[in-house]
Amino acid sequence: MKMRYLLTLLFIGFFLAGNAQEPTKTAISSKEAKIVDEINLSDADIEVFKEQTKQKVDEFQQHIVTIGSKEQPAEKRNMAEKEALKLFFKGAEMQTSVISPDGSVAIQSRPMEKYLARLKSLPFTAVVIKFYDLVYISSFTKGPDGRYYSSATVIQEFTGFTGDNISYRDVTKKEIEIVIDLVEDKFFNEKKWKVFLGNIKATETKKV
Amino acid sequence: MKFAQFQYILLLLIVFTNNSYGQQKDILSNTLITPKEYYLQVKQFGEFIDRFNYKSDWRGNLITDEFKKAIPRKNYILYLVNNEDSRLIDSKDSSYRALCSDFIAFVDDSKNPQNINLFSGQVKAFVDAQILYKGVKKHAKFELIPEVLPDRSAKWVINSVETDCFAMNSDSLLKHFIAPNSHETSFINIKKLISVSDPTYLLSKSTASTLLFINEIEKKHITMNNTEKITFRISFTGWEIVVEEFVRSTNNSGWLISDIKRL
């Protein structure tokens, strides 16, 4: 039995060592030009899109942290709100679902502008928003409009303080629609794939 | 079963001891190490498909030979079944447990392994939505199917809509129909379509319901509120499984198999 556990630990060591290596980076600029003419995505193209998506999601998470933080100056929070909105397709909505103690689920949809504005004015003296390091991005599928669609999952931990006491804390899973669109870069006079965020479905997974 | 438990512990050990990955990817200063249940949780339906197809591990990475050695496919699929289903722990009736085992053996057949392809016609999505019909709160159930276009792009299309908005008039149902022997007379009476007061009575229940729903949408009598529940039905030769989202803070959560049926 001891032997089996030793082998298990040895296996874990090998497993982690194998996964600790960073993936090879693809030269994004040359790939972008190639992608334009392709219908089907290769694994390498998908990796490029996934990397770009992750950067965009990270950017959104950073803005959320700034908007929610009451310690930050109002100017900085307003700027973060504006910058966060630029990441989205026009008309994107945030759908939140909250589970009541009786098991019923309350669902509410708000335009992204209203969601971000509300985040700035929550009734807490201090707010701390943190994200887990896991970002799951699904594969990309071409839509009839030529754009590529995917979704990313992030998990957020929210803590609201009243004075020095924690008055509210929850963990929310956010599913973010990802749209990759070919947009014209007028400066370089070329078309480039650009990642946009779309609707977000937020599900409260637990109250801490 | 003991071996399956051992592998489950192994899976948890891998998750528990894997802090280095999170630190490498720590881009945000406000980033926390992800608790193990969120790695094991099936966060997206696409992730369910990838795990079912034995394509991706719990991190979303391609399954390696090492992973295959540690967790065979049949055990990996077992983690995709809702383990809080009362039928799995019923001491008096083991029929659902036996059915699960049979299904997993069918999927993991080395000569003919089964996979899920979202765009092959195997998958149907059912969406329960809240709507407002003429200002009154009602429910609608949409059936959606993926459709692939000639340029190899894809989209979901609404196949049918069922609602509690419309009721068929029973007198009209007795009056307007295509007779059961019509196929012997080349469906001559299909021309009733232009003579009946409401041709929807000649349609199948689901087509009539869908058509009425679309007509009411056009008249702006219907407002769409929220989607409340999504269920996926996935068919295989001789089998059908139902996949639903289980929102709970356990290792066995997210998109999981809620039912298995032998057809």
PDB file of C-alpha atoms in Angstrom, chain A residues 42-191:
ATOM      1  CA  SER A  42      -5.797  25.391 -36.650  1.00  0.00           C
ATOM      2  CA  ASP A  43      -4.717  24.538 -33.103  1.00  0.00           C
ATOM      3  CA  ALA A  44      -2.035  27.247 -33.375  1.00  0.00           C
ATOM      4  CA  ASP A  45      -4.640  29.862 -34.405  1.00  0.00           C
ATOM      5  CA  ILE A  46      -6.851  28.817 -31.507  1.00  0.00           C
ATOM      6  CA  GLU A  47      -3.904  29.304 -29.136  1.00  0.00           C
ATOM      7  CA  VAL A  48      -3.380  32.839 -30.494  1.00  0.00           C
ATOM      8  CA  PHE A  49      -7.070  33.653 -30.006  1.00  0.00           C
ATOM      9  CA  LYS A  50      -7.062  32.115 -26.530  1.00  0.00           C
ATOM     10  CA  GLU A  51      -4.053  34.195 -25.501  1.00  0.00           C
ATOM     11  CA  GLN A  52      -5.694  37.394 -26.815  1.00  0.00           C
ATOM     12  CA  THR A  53      -8.949  36.483 -25.065  1.00  0.00           C
ATOM     13  CA  LYS A  54      -7.162  35.893 -21.789  1.00  0.00           C
ATOM     14  CA  GLN A  55      -5.489  39.307 -22.029  1.00  0.00           C
ATOM     15  CA  LYS A  56      -8.858  40.974 -22.669  1.00  0.00           C
ATOM     16  CA  VAL A  57     -10.527  39.133 -19.792  1.00  0.00           C
ATOM     17  CA  ASP A  58      -7.622  40.095 -17.479  1.00  0.00           C
ATOM     18  CA  GLU A  59      -8.066  43.713 -18.550  1.00  0.00           C
ATOM     19  CA  PHE A  60     -11.784  43.539 -17.721  1.00  0.00           C
ATOM     20  CA  GLN A  61     -11.043  41.969 -14.319  1.00  0.00           C
ATOM     21  CA  GLN A  62      -8.560  44.742 -13.486  1.00  0.00           C
ATOM     22  CA  HIS A  63     -11.164  47.396 -14.382  1.00  0.00           C
ATOM     23  CA  ILE A  64     -13.787  45.652 -12.209  1.00  0.00           C
ATOM     24  CA  VAL A  65     -11.373  45.670  -9.249  1.00  0.00           C
ATOM     25  CA  THR A  66     -10.692  49.414  -9.736  1.00  0.00           C
ATOM     26  CA  ILE A  67     -14.367  50.352 -10.234  1.00  0.00           C
ATOM     27  CA  GLY A  68     -15.389  48.453  -7.099  1.00  0.00           C
ATOM     28  CA  SER A  69     -12.578  49.790  -4.902  1.00  0.00           C
ATOM     29  CA  LYS A  70     -13.820  52.698  -2.794  1.00  0.00           C
ATOM     30  CA  GLU A  71     -10.219  53.517  -1.816  1.00  0.00           C
ATOM     31  CA  GLN A  72      -9.424  54.593  -5.371  1.00  0.00           C
ATOM     32  CA  PRO A  73     -10.018  58.229  -6.385  1.00  0.00           C
ATOM     33  CA  ALA A  74     -13.339  58.857  -8.165  1.00  0.00           C
ATOM     34  CA  GLU A  75     -11.510  59.961 -11.330  1.00  0.00           C
ATOM     35  CA  LYS A  76      -9.622  56.692 -11.591  1.00  0.00           C
ATOM     36  CA  ARG A  77     -12.802  54.677 -11.016  1.00  0.00           C
ATOM     37  CA  ASN A  78     -14.700  56.668 -13.654  1.00  0.00           C
ATOM     38  CA  MET A  79     -11.859  56.138 -16.110  1.00  0.00           C
ATOM     39  CA  ALA A  80     -11.867  52.388 -15.393  1.00  0.00           C
ATOM     40  CA  GLU A  81     -15.634  52.343 -16.024  1.00  0.00           C
ATOM     41  CA  LYS A  82     -15.164  54.034 -19.407  1.00  0.00           C
ATOM     42  CA  GLU A  83     -12.285  51.763 -20.370  1.00  0.00           C
ATOM     43  CA  ALA A  84     -14.208  48.651 -19.290  1.00  0.00           C
ATOM     44  CA  LEU A  85     -17.141  49.603 -21.520  1.00  0.00           C
ATOM     45  CA  LYS A  86     -14.786  49.902 -24.512  1.00  0.00           C
ATOM     46  CA  LEU A  87     -14.059  46.180 -24.187  1.00  0.00           C
ATOM     47  CA  PHE A  88     -17.676  45.261 -24.937  1.00  0.00           C
ATOM     48  CA  PHE A  89     -19.851  45.009 -27.977  1.00  0.00           C
ATOM     49  CA  LYS A  90     -22.567  47.659 -27.940  1.00  0.00           C
ATOM     50  CA  GLY A  91     -25.688  46.410 -26.182  1.00  0.00           C
ATOM     51  CA  ALA A  92     -23.933  43.822 -24.001  1.00  0.00           C
ATOM     52  CA  GLU A  93     -25.899  42.839 -20.905  1.00  0.00           C
ATOM     53  CA  MET A  94     -25.077  41.419 -17.510  1.00  0.00           C
ATOM     54  CA  GLN A  95     -27.455  38.722 -16.299  1.00  0.00           C
ATOM     55  CA  THR A  96     -27.130  37.913 -12.612  1.00  0.00           C
ATOM     56  CA  SER A  97     -28.760  35.036 -10.788  1.00  0.00           C
ATOM     57  CA  VAL A  98     -28.908  34.815  -7.023  1.00  0.00           C
ATOM     58  CA  ILE A  99     -29.988  31.701  -5.138  1.00  0.00           C
ATOM     59  CA  SER A 100     -32.280  32.357  -2.159  1.00  0.00           C
ATOM     60  CA  PRO A 101     -32.069  30.189   0.984  1.00  0.00           C
ATOM     61  CA  ASP A 102     -35.307  28.471  -0.132  1.00  0.00           C
ATOM     62  CA  GLY A 103     -33.557  27.379  -3.347  1.00  0.00           C
ATOM     63  CA  SER A 104     -35.407  29.775  -5.668  1.00  0.00           C
ATOM     64  CA  VAL A 105     -33.313  31.677  -8.179  1.00  0.00           C
ATOM     65  CA  ALA A 106     -33.773  35.394  -8.847  1.00  0.00           C
ATOM     66  CA  ILE A 107     -32.545  36.431 -12.303  1.00  0.00           C
ATOM     67  CA  GLN A 108     -31.980  40.018 -13.371  1.00  0.00           C
ATOM     68  CA  SER A 109     -30.560  41.485 -16.570  1.00  0.00           C
ATOM     69  CA  ARG A 110     -29.001  44.940 -16.803  1.00  0.00           C
ATOM     70  CA  PRO A 111     -27.214  46.776 -19.606  1.00  0.00           C
ATOM     71  CA  MET A 112     -23.457  46.658 -18.976  1.00  0.00           C
ATOM     72  CA  GLU A 113     -23.373  50.464 -18.474  1.00  0.00           C
ATOM     73  CA  LYS A 114     -25.884  50.176 -15.603  1.00  0.00           C
ATOM     74  CA  TYR A 115     -24.119  47.183 -14.062  1.00  0.00           C
ATOM     75  CA  LEU A 116     -20.773  49.014 -13.951  1.00  0.00           C
ATOM     76  CA  ALA A 117     -22.366  52.243 -12.666  1.00  0.00           C
ATOM     77  CA  ARG A 118     -24.110  50.230  -9.917  1.00  0.00           C
ATOM     78  CA  LEU A 119     -20.822  48.579  -8.979  1.00  0.00           C
ATOM     79  CA  LYS A 120     -19.441  52.052  -8.211  1.00  0.00           C
ATOM     80  CA  SER A 121     -22.222  52.930  -5.808  1.00  0.00           C
ATOM     81  CA  LEU A 122     -22.775  49.784  -3.749  1.00  0.00           C
ATOM     82  CA  PRO A 123     -23.923  50.482  -0.152  1.00  0.00           C
ATOM     83  CA  PHE A 124     -20.681  49.351   1.540  1.00  0.00           C
ATOM     84  CA  THR A 125     -17.974  51.456   3.114  1.00  0.00           C
ATOM     85  CA  ALA A 126     -15.327  49.292   1.394  1.00  0.00           C
ATOM     86  CA  VAL A 127     -15.416  46.677  -1.335  1.00  0.00           C
ATOM     87  CA  VAL A 128     -12.754  44.088  -2.186  1.00  0.00           C
ATOM     88  CA  ILE A 129     -13.069  42.140  -5.439  1.00  0.00           C
ATOM     89  CA  LYS A 130     -10.645  39.344  -6.217  1.00  0.00           C
ATOM     90  CA  PHE A 131     -10.534  36.848  -9.059  1.00  0.00           C
ATOM     91  CA  TYR A 132      -9.369  33.255  -9.011  1.00  0.00           C
ATOM     92  CA  ASP A 133      -6.413  32.482 -11.282  1.00  0.00           C
ATOM     93  CA  LEU A 134      -8.491  30.053 -13.341  1.00  0.00           C
ATOM     94  CA  VAL A 135      -9.719  31.397 -16.697  1.00  0.00           C
ATOM     95  CA  TYR A 136     -11.413  28.725 -18.811  1.00  0.00           C
ATOM     96  CA  ILE A 137     -11.819  29.565 -22.504  1.00  0.00           C
ATOM     97  CA  SER A 138     -13.874  27.325 -24.789  1.00  0.00           C
ATOM     98  CA  SER A 139     -12.988  26.543 -28.399  1.00  0.00           C
ATOM     99  CA  PHE A 140     -13.828  29.058 -31.139  1.00  0.00           C
ATOM    100  CA  THR A 141     -16.653  28.548 -33.640  1.00  0.00           C
ATOM    101  CA  LYS A 142     -17.179  30.585 -36.766  1.00  0.00           C
ATOM    102  CA  GLY A 143     -20.544  32.327 -36.951  1.00  0.00           C
ATOM    103  CA  PRO A 144     -22.475  33.084 -40.171  1.00  0.00           C
ATOM    104  CA  ASP A 145     -21.205  36.700 -39.947  1.00  0.00           C
ATOM    105  CA  GLY A 146     -17.571  35.566 -40.222  1.00  0.00           C
ATOM    106  CA  ARG A 147     -16.786  36.406 -36.606  1.00  0.00           C
ATOM    107  CA  TYR A 148     -15.504  33.749 -34.211  1.00  0.00           C
ATOM    108  CA  TYR A 149     -17.400  33.008 -31.021  1.00  0.00           C
ATOM    109  CA  SER A 150     -16.252  31.535 -27.744  1.00  0.00           C
ATOM    110  CA  SER A 151     -16.902  31.929 -24.033  1.00  0.00           C
ATOM    111  CA  ALA A 152     -14.662  32.450 -21.037  1.00  0.00           C
ATOM    112  CA  THR A 153     -15.373  31.506 -17.439  1.00  0.00           C
ATOM    113  CA  VAL A 154     -13.921  33.498 -14.551  1.00  0.00           C
ATOM    114  CA  ILE A 155     -14.667  33.257 -10.840  1.00  0.00           C
ATOM    115  CA  GLN A 156     -14.913  36.324  -8.640  1.00  0.00           C
ATOM    116  CA  GLU A 157     -14.855  36.677  -4.867  1.00  0.00           C
ATOM    117  CA  PHE A 158     -16.682  39.766  -3.613  1.00  0.00           C
ATOM    118  CA  THR A 159     -16.424  41.161  -0.081  1.00  0.00           C
ATOM    119  CA  GLY A 160     -18.410  44.172   1.113  1.00  0.00           C
ATOM    120  CA  PHE A 161     -17.448  45.882   4.395  1.00  0.00           C
ATOM    121  CA  THR A 162     -19.499  48.071   6.706  1.00  0.00           C
ATOM    122  CA  GLY A 163     -16.925  49.794   8.869  1.00  0.00           C
ATOM    123  CA  ASP A 164     -14.357  47.136   9.747  1.00  0.00           C
ATOM    124  CA  ASN A 165     -16.848  44.282   9.535  1.00  0.00           C
ATOM    125  CA  ILE A 166     -17.572  42.057   6.563  1.00  0.00           C
ATOM    126  CA  SER A 167     -21.262  42.544   5.842  1.00  0.00           C
ATOM    127  CA  TYR A 168     -21.459  40.565   2.584  1.00  0.00           C
ATOM    128  CA  ARG A 169     -19.289  38.021   0.815  1.00  0.00           C
ATOM    129  CA  ASP A 170     -19.982  35.766  -2.131  1.00  0.00           C
ATOM    130  CA  VAL A 171     -18.314  33.820  -4.919  1.00  0.00           C
ATOM    131  CA  THR A 172     -19.702  34.354  -8.413  1.00  0.00           C
ATOM    132  CA  LYS A 173     -18.991  32.445 -11.587  1.00  0.00           C
ATOM    133  CA  LYS A 174     -19.060  34.654 -14.679  1.00  0.00           C
ATOM    134  CA  GLU A 175     -19.538  33.280 -18.186  1.00  0.00           C
ATOM    135  CA  ILE A 176     -18.385  35.904 -20.681  1.00  0.00           C
ATOM    136  CA  GLU A 177     -19.315  35.759 -24.361  1.00  0.00           C
ATOM    137  CA  ILE A 178     -16.261  36.313 -26.540  1.00  0.00           C
ATOM    138  CA  VAL A 179     -16.524  37.660 -30.071  1.00  0.00           C
ATOM    139  CA  ILE A 180     -13.496  37.906 -32.339  1.00  0.00           C
ATOM    140  CA  ASP A 181     -14.078  40.370 -35.135  1.00  0.00           C
ATOM    141  CA  LEU A 182     -11.994  41.452 -38.093  1.00  0.00           C
ATOM    142  CA  VAL A 183     -11.642  45.220 -37.736  1.00  0.00           C
ATOM    143  CA  GLU A 184      -9.882  47.727 -39.901  1.00  0.00           C
ATOM    144  CA  ASP A 185      -6.826  49.412 -38.457  1.00  0.00           C
ATOM    145  CA  LYS A 186      -6.831  52.725 -40.340  1.00  0.00           C
ATOM    146  CA  PHE A 187      -3.361  53.697 -39.118  1.00  0.00           C
ATOM    147  CA  PHE A 188      -1.676  50.615 -40.609  1.00  0.00           C
ATOM    148  CA  ASN A 189      -4.314  50.269 -43.370  1.00  0.00           C
ATOM    149  CA  GLU A 190      -4.876  46.610 -42.611  1.00  0.00           C
ATOM    150  CA  LYS A 191      -7.453  44.343 -41.040  1.00  0.00           C
TER     151      LYS A 191
END
